[in-house]
Tab-separated table of C-alpha atoms in Angstrom:
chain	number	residue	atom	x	y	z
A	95	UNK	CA	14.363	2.259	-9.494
A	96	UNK	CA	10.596	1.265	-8.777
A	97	UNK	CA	9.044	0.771	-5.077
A	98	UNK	CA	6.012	-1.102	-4.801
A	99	UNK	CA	4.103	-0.263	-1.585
A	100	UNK	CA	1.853	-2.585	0.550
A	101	UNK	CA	-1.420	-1.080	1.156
A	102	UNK	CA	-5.165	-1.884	2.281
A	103	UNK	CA	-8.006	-1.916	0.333
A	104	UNK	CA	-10.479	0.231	2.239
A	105	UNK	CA	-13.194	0.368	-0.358
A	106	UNK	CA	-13.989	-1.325	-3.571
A	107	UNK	CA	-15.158	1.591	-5.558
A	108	UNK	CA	-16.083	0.263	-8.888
A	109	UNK	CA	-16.241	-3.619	-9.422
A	110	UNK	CA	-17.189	-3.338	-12.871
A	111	UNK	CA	-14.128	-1.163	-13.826
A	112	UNK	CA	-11.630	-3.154	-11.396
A	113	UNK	CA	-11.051	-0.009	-8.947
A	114	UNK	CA	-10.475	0.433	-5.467
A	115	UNK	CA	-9.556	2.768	-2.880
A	116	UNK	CA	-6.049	1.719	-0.667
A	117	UNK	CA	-3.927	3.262	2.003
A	118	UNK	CA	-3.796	4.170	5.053
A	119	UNK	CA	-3.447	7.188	8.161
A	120	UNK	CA	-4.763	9.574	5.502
A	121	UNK	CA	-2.825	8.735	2.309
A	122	UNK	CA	-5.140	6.847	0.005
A	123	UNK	CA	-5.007	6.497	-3.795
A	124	UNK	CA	-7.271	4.533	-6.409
A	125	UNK	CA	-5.774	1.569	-7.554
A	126	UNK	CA	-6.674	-1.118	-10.270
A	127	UNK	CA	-7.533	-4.754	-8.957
A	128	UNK	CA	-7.767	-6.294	-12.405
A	129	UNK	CA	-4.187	-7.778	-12.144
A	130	UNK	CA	-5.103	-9.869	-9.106
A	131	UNK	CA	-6.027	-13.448	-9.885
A	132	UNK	CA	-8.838	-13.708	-7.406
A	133	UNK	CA	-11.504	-11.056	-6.048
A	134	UNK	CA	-10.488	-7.901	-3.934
A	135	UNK	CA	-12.057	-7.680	-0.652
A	136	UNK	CA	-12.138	-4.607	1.981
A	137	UNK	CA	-9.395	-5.466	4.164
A	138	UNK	CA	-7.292	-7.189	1.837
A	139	UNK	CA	-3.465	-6.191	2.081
A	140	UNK	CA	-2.300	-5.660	-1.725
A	141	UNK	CA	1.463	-4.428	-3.362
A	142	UNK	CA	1.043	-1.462	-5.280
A	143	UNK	CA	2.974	-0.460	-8.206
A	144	UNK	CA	2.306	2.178	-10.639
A	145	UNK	CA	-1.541	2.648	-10.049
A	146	UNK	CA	-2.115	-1.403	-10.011
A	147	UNK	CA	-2.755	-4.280	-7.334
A	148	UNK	CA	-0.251	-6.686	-7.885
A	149	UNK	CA	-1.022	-9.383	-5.537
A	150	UNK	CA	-2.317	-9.999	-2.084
A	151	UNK	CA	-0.307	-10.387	1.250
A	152	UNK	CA	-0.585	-12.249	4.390
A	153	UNK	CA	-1.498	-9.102	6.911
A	154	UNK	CA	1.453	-9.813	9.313
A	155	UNK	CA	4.119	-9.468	6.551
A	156	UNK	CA	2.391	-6.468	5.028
A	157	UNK	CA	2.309	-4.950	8.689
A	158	UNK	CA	6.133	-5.488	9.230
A	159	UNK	CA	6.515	-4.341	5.727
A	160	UNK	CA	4.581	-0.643	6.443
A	161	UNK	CA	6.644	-0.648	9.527
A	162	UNK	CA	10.189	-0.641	7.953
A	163	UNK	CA	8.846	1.934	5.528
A	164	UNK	CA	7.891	4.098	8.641
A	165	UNK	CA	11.212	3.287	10.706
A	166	UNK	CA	13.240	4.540	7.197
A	167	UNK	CA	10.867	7.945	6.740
A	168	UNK	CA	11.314	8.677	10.508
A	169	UNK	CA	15.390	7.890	10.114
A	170	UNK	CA	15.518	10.166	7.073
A	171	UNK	CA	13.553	12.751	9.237
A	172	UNK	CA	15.548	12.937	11.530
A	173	UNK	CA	18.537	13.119	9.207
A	174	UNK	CA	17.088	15.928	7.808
A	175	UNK	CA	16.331	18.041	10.843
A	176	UNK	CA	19.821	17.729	12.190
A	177	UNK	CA	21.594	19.126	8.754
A	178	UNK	CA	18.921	21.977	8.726
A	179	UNK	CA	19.878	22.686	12.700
């Protein structure tokens, strides 16, 4: 099975090579913008999958998207602590 995440670009790093730094709270990665059919821009909210920007989103839905993935890590958390205590 393959997740893509939603993610903001916080800095273009390279135009020339199509590269450009996304994440958030700490967790960034370098991702490829060349599969997007318009220009990257700092701030954009992108789906990442497998080390490339596969299109934009509208910032509310990637917001509620980054908050069920949040809701589900704290849930399996919390799962986790209770079989280890």
């Amino acid at each position: 099975m393959c997740l893509a995440i939603p993610a903001q670009i916080v800095e273009i790093l390279d135009e020339n090579t199509a590269k450009a730094r996304v994440g958030e709270s700490g967790t960034y990665l370098t991702a490829s913008t060349m599969l997007l059919p318009e220009a990257a821009q700092v701030g954009d909210y992108v789906i990442v999958h497998a080390g490339f920007c596969l299109h934009k989103l509208d910032p509310a839905e990637a917001q509620e998207s980054l908050k069920m993935f949040r809701e589900i890590a704290s849930a399996l958390e919390e799962e986790k602590a209770g079989r280890a205590g």
